[in-house]
């Protein structure tokens, strides 16, 4: 009887290993709620193009985080902890991609998402969604990182992501990750930011309206927060405001921004 085959970790997954090492210092707490998605669904049906659920979530959450600068901040250090509050709200989104023939999770940062309209955010999402990470300039550093020996790659990753001054540009100030393309109702993830949103699938479910039960598209929305940076009360406010923003989504005016 032969034993299991043993092989080195594929180099295309090394960035995930380095990332998980870095987020060990986080103190995550998890919240979740259910969001009625009738507004985004109606907008999607009437729009000239298809908007993704991630785009609606980024657009809404970025505006909420702009009102909660502590939840948009980043912390580093144990003996001399320091906190950085960047001037902008930058969304990190995760991507299911193929790199060098291997399926991996990559991420991209949408800068100043609180100031971008729905149309602009969707263009950025599509660019990263449809682009080839084997050739895109934005992933050149990642490809270089994969070619380094593991000790050097880990050290290089830390050198890039640990300084607070540049952290928002590389990690974003909040993260949005989705498994809604599969039959996943909810999940919880830590994205390296003080607030990480997890999006489940949008599916028709019974909801109560004015004492009546109706069927409406709903989505499980989770929020993981770093308890070192904010407390549960503020995290609950953030989650509630994102829920309210999605549920009250209205037809955008001419510039592509929802009212």
CSV table of C-alpha atoms in Angstrom, one decimal:
chain,number,residue,atom,x,y,z
A,1,UNK,CA,0.0,0.0,0.0
A,2,UNK,CA,1.5,3.3,-1.0
A,3,UNK,CA,1.3,6.5,1.1
A,4,UNK,CA,-0.1,9.8,0.0
A,5,UNK,CA,1.8,11.9,-2.6
A,6,UNK,CA,3.6,14.9,-1.2
A,7,UNK,CA,4.5,17.9,-3.3
A,8,UNK,CA,5.4,21.5,-2.7
A,9,UNK,CA,2.6,24.1,-2.4
A,10,UNK,CA,1.9,25.4,-5.9
A,11,UNK,CA,3.6,28.8,-6.3
A,12,UNK,CA,0.3,30.3,-7.5
A,13,UNK,CA,-1.1,29.9,-4.0
A,14,UNK,CA,1.8,31.4,-2.1
A,15,UNK,CA,0.2,34.8,-1.8
A,16,UNK,CA,-2.7,33.2,0.0
A,17,UNK,CA,-0.3,31.6,2.5
A,18,UNK,CA,1.5,34.9,3.1
A,19,UNK,CA,-1.8,36.8,3.5
A,20,UNK,CA,-3.2,34.3,6.0
A,21,UNK,CA,0.1,34.6,8.0
A,22,UNK,CA,-0.4,38.4,8.1
A,23,UNK,CA,-4.1,38.4,9.3
A,24,UNK,CA,-3.4,36.1,12.3
A,25,UNK,CA,-3.1,39.2,14.5
A,26,UNK,CA,-6.8,40.1,13.7
A,27,UNK,CA,-9.4,39.7,16.4
A,28,UNK,CA,-12.5,39.0,14.2
A,29,UNK,CA,-16.1,39.1,15.4
A,30,UNK,CA,-18.9,38.1,13.0
A,31,UNK,CA,-22.3,39.5,12.4
A,32,UNK,CA,-24.9,38.8,9.7
A,33,UNK,CA,-28.3,39.8,8.6
A,34,UNK,CA,-30.8,39.3,5.7
A,35,UNK,CA,-31.2,41.9,3.0
A,36,UNK,CA,-34.2,42.3,0.7
A,37,UNK,CA,-32.8,43.0,-2.7
A,38,UNK,CA,-35.9,44.2,-4.5
A,39,UNK,CA,-34.4,47.6,-5.3
A,40,UNK,CA,-31.2,46.4,-6.8
A,41,UNK,CA,-33.1,43.6,-8.7
A,42,UNK,CA,-35.5,46.1,-10.2
A,43,UNK,CA,-32.7,48.4,-11.2
A,44,UNK,CA,-30.8,45.6,-12.8
A,45,UNK,CA,-33.9,44.6,-14.8
A,46,UNK,CA,-34.4,48.2,-16.1
A,47,UNK,CA,-30.7,49.0,-16.8
A,48,UNK,CA,-29.1,49.0,-20.2
A,49,UNK,CA,-26.3,46.8,-18.8
A,50,UNK,CA,-26.0,44.2,-16.1
A,51,UNK,CA,-24.7,45.3,-12.8
A,52,UNK,CA,-23.2,42.7,-10.4
A,53,UNK,CA,-24.3,42.3,-6.8
A,54,UNK,CA,-20.8,43.1,-5.7
A,55,UNK,CA,-21.1,46.5,-7.4
A,56,UNK,CA,-24.3,47.3,-5.6
A,57,UNK,CA,-22.6,46.2,-2.3
A,58,UNK,CA,-19.4,48.2,-2.9
A,59,UNK,CA,-21.4,51.3,-3.9
A,60,UNK,CA,-23.6,51.2,-0.8
A,61,UNK,CA,-21.0,50.1,1.7
A,62,UNK,CA,-18.4,52.7,0.6
A,63,UNK,CA,-20.8,55.5,1.4
A,64,UNK,CA,-21.6,54.0,4.8
A,65,UNK,CA,-17.9,53.6,5.6
A,66,UNK,CA,-17.3,57.3,4.7
A,67,UNK,CA,-19.6,58.1,7.6
A,68,UNK,CA,-17.7,55.7,9.9
A,69,UNK,CA,-14.0,56.6,9.7
A,70,UNK,CA,-13.0,54.3,12.6
A,71,UNK,CA,-14.5,51.3,10.7
A,72,UNK,CA,-12.5,52.5,7.6
A,73,UNK,CA,-9.2,52.6,9.6
A,74,UNK,CA,-6.3,50.1,10.0
A,75,UNK,CA,-4.3,49.1,13.0
A,76,UNK,CA,-0.8,47.8,13.4
A,77,UNK,CA,1.4,47.0,16.4
A,78,UNK,CA,1.1,45.3,19.8
A,79,UNK,CA,3.5,47.1,22.2
A,80,UNK,CA,3.0,50.4,20.4
A,81,UNK,CA,-0.3,50.1,18.5
A,82,UNK,CA,-0.9,52.7,15.8
A,83,UNK,CA,-4.1,53.4,13.8
A,84,UNK,CA,-4.3,55.0,10.4
A,85,UNK,CA,-7.4,56.7,9.0
A,86,UNK,CA,-6.9,57.2,5.2
A,87,UNK,CA,-8.6,60.1,3.5
A,88,UNK,CA,-10.5,57.8,1.0
A,89,UNK,CA,-12.6,54.7,1.1
A,90,UNK,CA,-11.1,52.0,-1.0
A,91,UNK,CA,-12.9,48.7,-1.7
A,92,UNK,CA,-11.0,45.4,-2.0
A,93,UNK,CA,-12.9,42.8,-4.0
A,94,UNK,CA,-12.0,39.2,-4.4
A,95,UNK,CA,-11.7,37.5,-7.8
A,96,UNK,CA,-12.1,33.8,-8.8
A,97,UNK,CA,-9.3,33.7,-11.5
A,98,UNK,CA,-7.0,31.3,-13.3
A,99,UNK,CA,-3.3,32.2,-13.0
A,100,UNK,CA,-0.7,30.1,-14.9
A,101,UNK,CA,-3.3,27.4,-15.4
A,102,UNK,CA,-4.3,27.2,-11.7
A,103,UNK,CA,-7.6,28.4,-10.2
A,104,UNK,CA,-6.8,30.9,-7.4
A,105,UNK,CA,-8.4,33.8,-5.5
A,106,UNK,CA,-6.9,37.2,-6.3
A,107,UNK,CA,-7.9,40.6,-5.1
A,108,UNK,CA,-8.1,44.1,-6.6
A,109,UNK,CA,-8.6,47.5,-5.0
A,110,UNK,CA,-11.2,50.0,-6.3
A,111,UNK,CA,-9.9,53.4,-5.1
A,112,UNK,CA,-12.2,56.1,-3.8
A,113,UNK,CA,-15.3,53.9,-4.1
A,114,UNK,CA,-17.3,56.3,-2.0
A,115,UNK,CA,-17.0,58.9,-4.8
A,116,UNK,CA,-17.4,56.6,-7.8
A,117,UNK,CA,-20.8,56.2,-9.4
A,118,UNK,CA,-22.4,52.8,-10.0
A,119,UNK,CA,-21.4,52.8,-13.7
A,120,UNK,CA,-17.7,53.5,-13.0
A,121,UNK,CA,-17.6,50.8,-10.3
A,122,UNK,CA,-19.1,48.3,-12.6
A,123,UNK,CA,-16.6,49.1,-15.3
A,124,UNK,CA,-13.8,48.5,-12.8
A,125,UNK,CA,-15.3,45.3,-11.6
A,126,UNK,CA,-15.7,44.0,-15.2
A,127,UNK,CA,-12.1,45.0,-16.0
A,128,UNK,CA,-10.7,42.8,-13.2
A,129,UNK,CA,-13.3,40.1,-13.7
A,130,UNK,CA,-12.7,39.7,-17.4
A,131,UNK,CA,-8.9,40.5,-17.5
A,132,UNK,CA,-6.1,38.0,-17.7
A,133,UNK,CA,-4.0,38.0,-14.6
A,134,UNK,CA,-1.1,36.4,-16.5
A,135,UNK,CA,-0.6,39.6,-18.4
A,136,UNK,CA,-2.4,42.4,-16.5
A,137,UNK,CA,0.0,45.0,-15.2
A,138,UNK,CA,-1.8,45.3,-11.9
A,139,UNK,CA,-0.8,41.7,-11.1
A,140,UNK,CA,2.9,42.0,-12.2
A,141,UNK,CA,4.0,42.3,-8.6
A,142,UNK,CA,2.1,39.2,-7.6
A,143,UNK,CA,3.7,37.2,-10.4
A,144,UNK,CA,7.1,38.4,-9.3
A,145,UNK,CA,6.2,37.4,-5.7
A,146,UNK,CA,5.4,33.9,-6.8
A,147,UNK,CA,8.8,33.5,-8.4
A,148,UNK,CA,10.7,34.2,-5.2
A,149,UNK,CA,11.7,31.5,-2.8
A,150,UNK,CA,9.2,31.2,0.1
A,151,UNK,CA,11.3,32.9,2.8
A,152,UNK,CA,12.0,35.8,0.5
A,153,UNK,CA,8.4,36.0,-0.8
A,154,UNK,CA,7.1,36.1,2.7
A,155,UNK,CA,9.5,38.8,3.7
A,156,UNK,CA,8.7,40.8,0.6
A,157,UNK,CA,4.9,40.5,1.2
A,158,UNK,CA,5.3,41.8,4.8
A,159,UNK,CA,7.5,44.7,3.6
A,160,UNK,CA,4.8,45.8,1.2
A,161,UNK,CA,1.6,45.4,3.3
A,162,UNK,CA,2.7,46.1,6.8
A,163,UNK,CA,3.4,49.9,6.7
A,164,UNK,CA,0.2,51.7,7.6
A,165,UNK,CA,0.9,54.6,5.1
A,166,UNK,CA,0.5,52.3,2.1
A,167,UNK,CA,-1.8,49.7,3.5
A,168,UNK,CA,-5.0,51.2,2.1
A,169,UNK,CA,-3.6,51.2,-1.5
A,170,UNK,CA,-2.7,47.5,-1.3
A,171,UNK,CA,-5.4,46.0,1.0
A,172,UNK,CA,-8.2,48.6,0.6
A,173,UNK,CA,-10.0,50.0,3.6
A,174,UNK,CA,-12.8,47.5,3.5
A,175,UNK,CA,-13.3,44.2,1.7
A,176,UNK,CA,-16.2,42.6,-0.2
A,177,UNK,CA,-16.2,39.0,-1.1
A,178,UNK,CA,-18.9,36.9,-2.7
A,179,UNK,CA,-19.8,33.3,-3.2
A,180,UNK,CA,-23.2,34.1,-4.5
A,181,UNK,CA,-22.6,32.6,-7.9
A,182,UNK,CA,-23.0,29.2,-6.1
A,183,UNK,CA,-25.7,27.9,-3.8
A,184,UNK,CA,-24.1,29.5,-0.8
A,185,UNK,CA,-26.5,31.4,1.5
A,186,UNK,CA,-23.9,32.9,3.8
A,187,UNK,CA,-20.3,32.7,4.8
A,188,UNK,CA,-17.8,34.7,7.0
A,189,UNK,CA,-14.4,35.8,5.9
A,190,UNK,CA,-11.5,38.0,7.1
A,191,UNK,CA,-10.2,40.2,4.3
A,192,UNK,CA,-7.3,41.9,6.0
A,193,UNK,CA,-9.4,45.1,6.6
A,194,UNK,CA,-11.2,46.3,9.7
A,195,UNK,CA,-14.6,45.5,8.0
A,196,UNK,CA,-15.1,42.6,5.6
A,197,UNK,CA,-18.5,41.9,3.9
A,198,UNK,CA,-19.5,38.4,2.8
A,199,UNK,CA,-22.3,38.2,0.1
A,200,UNK,CA,-24.3,35.0,-0.3
A,201,UNK,CA,-26.6,34.2,-3.2
A,202,UNK,CA,-29.7,36.3,-4.0
A,203,UNK,CA,-32.7,34.0,-4.0
A,204,UNK,CA,-36.5,34.4,-3.6
A,205,UNK,CA,-37.7,33.8,-0.1
A,206,UNK,CA,-40.8,34.7,1.9
A,207,UNK,CA,-40.7,38.1,3.6
A,208,UNK,CA,-43.2,40.0,5.8
A,209,UNK,CA,-44.6,43.3,4.5
A,210,UNK,CA,-47.3,45.2,6.4
A,211,UNK,CA,-48.5,42.0,8.0
A,212,UNK,CA,-48.5,40.0,4.8
A,213,UNK,CA,-46.1,37.4,3.6
A,214,UNK,CA,-44.8,38.0,0.1
A,215,UNK,CA,-41.9,36.5,-2.0
A,216,UNK,CA,-38.9,38.7,-2.6
A,217,UNK,CA,-35.3,38.4,-3.6
A,218,UNK,CA,-33.1,38.3,-0.5
A,219,UNK,CA,-29.5,37.9,0.3
A,220,UNK,CA,-27.5,36.9,3.4
A,221,UNK,CA,-25.0,39.6,4.3
A,222,UNK,CA,-22.2,39.0,6.8
A,223,UNK,CA,-19.9,41.4,8.4
A,224,UNK,CA,-16.6,40.5,10.0
A,225,UNK,CA,-14.9,43.3,12.1
A,226,UNK,CA,-11.6,43.6,13.8
A,227,UNK,CA,-12.4,44.0,17.5
A,228,UNK,CA,-9.0,45.7,18.1
A,229,UNK,CA,-10.2,48.7,16.0
A,230,UNK,CA,-14.0,49.0,16.6
A,231,UNK,CA,-16.5,47.5,19.0
A,232,UNK,CA,-19.7,45.6,18.2
A,233,UNK,CA,-22.1,48.5,18.6
A,234,UNK,CA,-20.4,50.5,15.7
A,235,UNK,CA,-20.1,47.3,13.6
A,236,UNK,CA,-23.8,46.7,14.1
A,237,UNK,CA,-24.5,50.3,13.0
A,238,UNK,CA,-22.4,49.8,9.8
A,239,UNK,CA,-24.2,46.5,9.0
A,240,UNK,CA,-27.6,48.1,9.6
A,241,UNK,CA,-26.8,51.1,7.4
A,242,UNK,CA,-25.6,48.9,4.6
A,243,UNK,CA,-28.7,46.8,4.8
A,244,UNK,CA,-30.9,50.0,4.8
A,245,UNK,CA,-29.0,51.4,1.8
A,246,UNK,CA,-29.4,48.3,-0.3
A,247,UNK,CA,-33.1,47.9,0.7
A,248,UNK,CA,-33.9,51.5,-0.1
A,249,UNK,CA,-31.9,51.5,-3.4
A,250,UNK,CA,-33.7,53.7,-6.0
A,251,UNK,CA,-33.3,54.4,-9.7
A,252,UNK,CA,-30.1,56.4,-10.1
A,253,UNK,CA,-30.2,59.9,-11.6
A,254,UNK,CA,-28.4,60.7,-14.9
A,255,UNK,CA,-24.9,60.6,-13.4
A,256,UNK,CA,-25.3,56.9,-12.4
A,257,UNK,CA,-25.4,57.5,-8.6
A,258,UNK,CA,-28.3,56.2,-6.6
A,259,UNK,CA,-30.1,58.9,-4.6
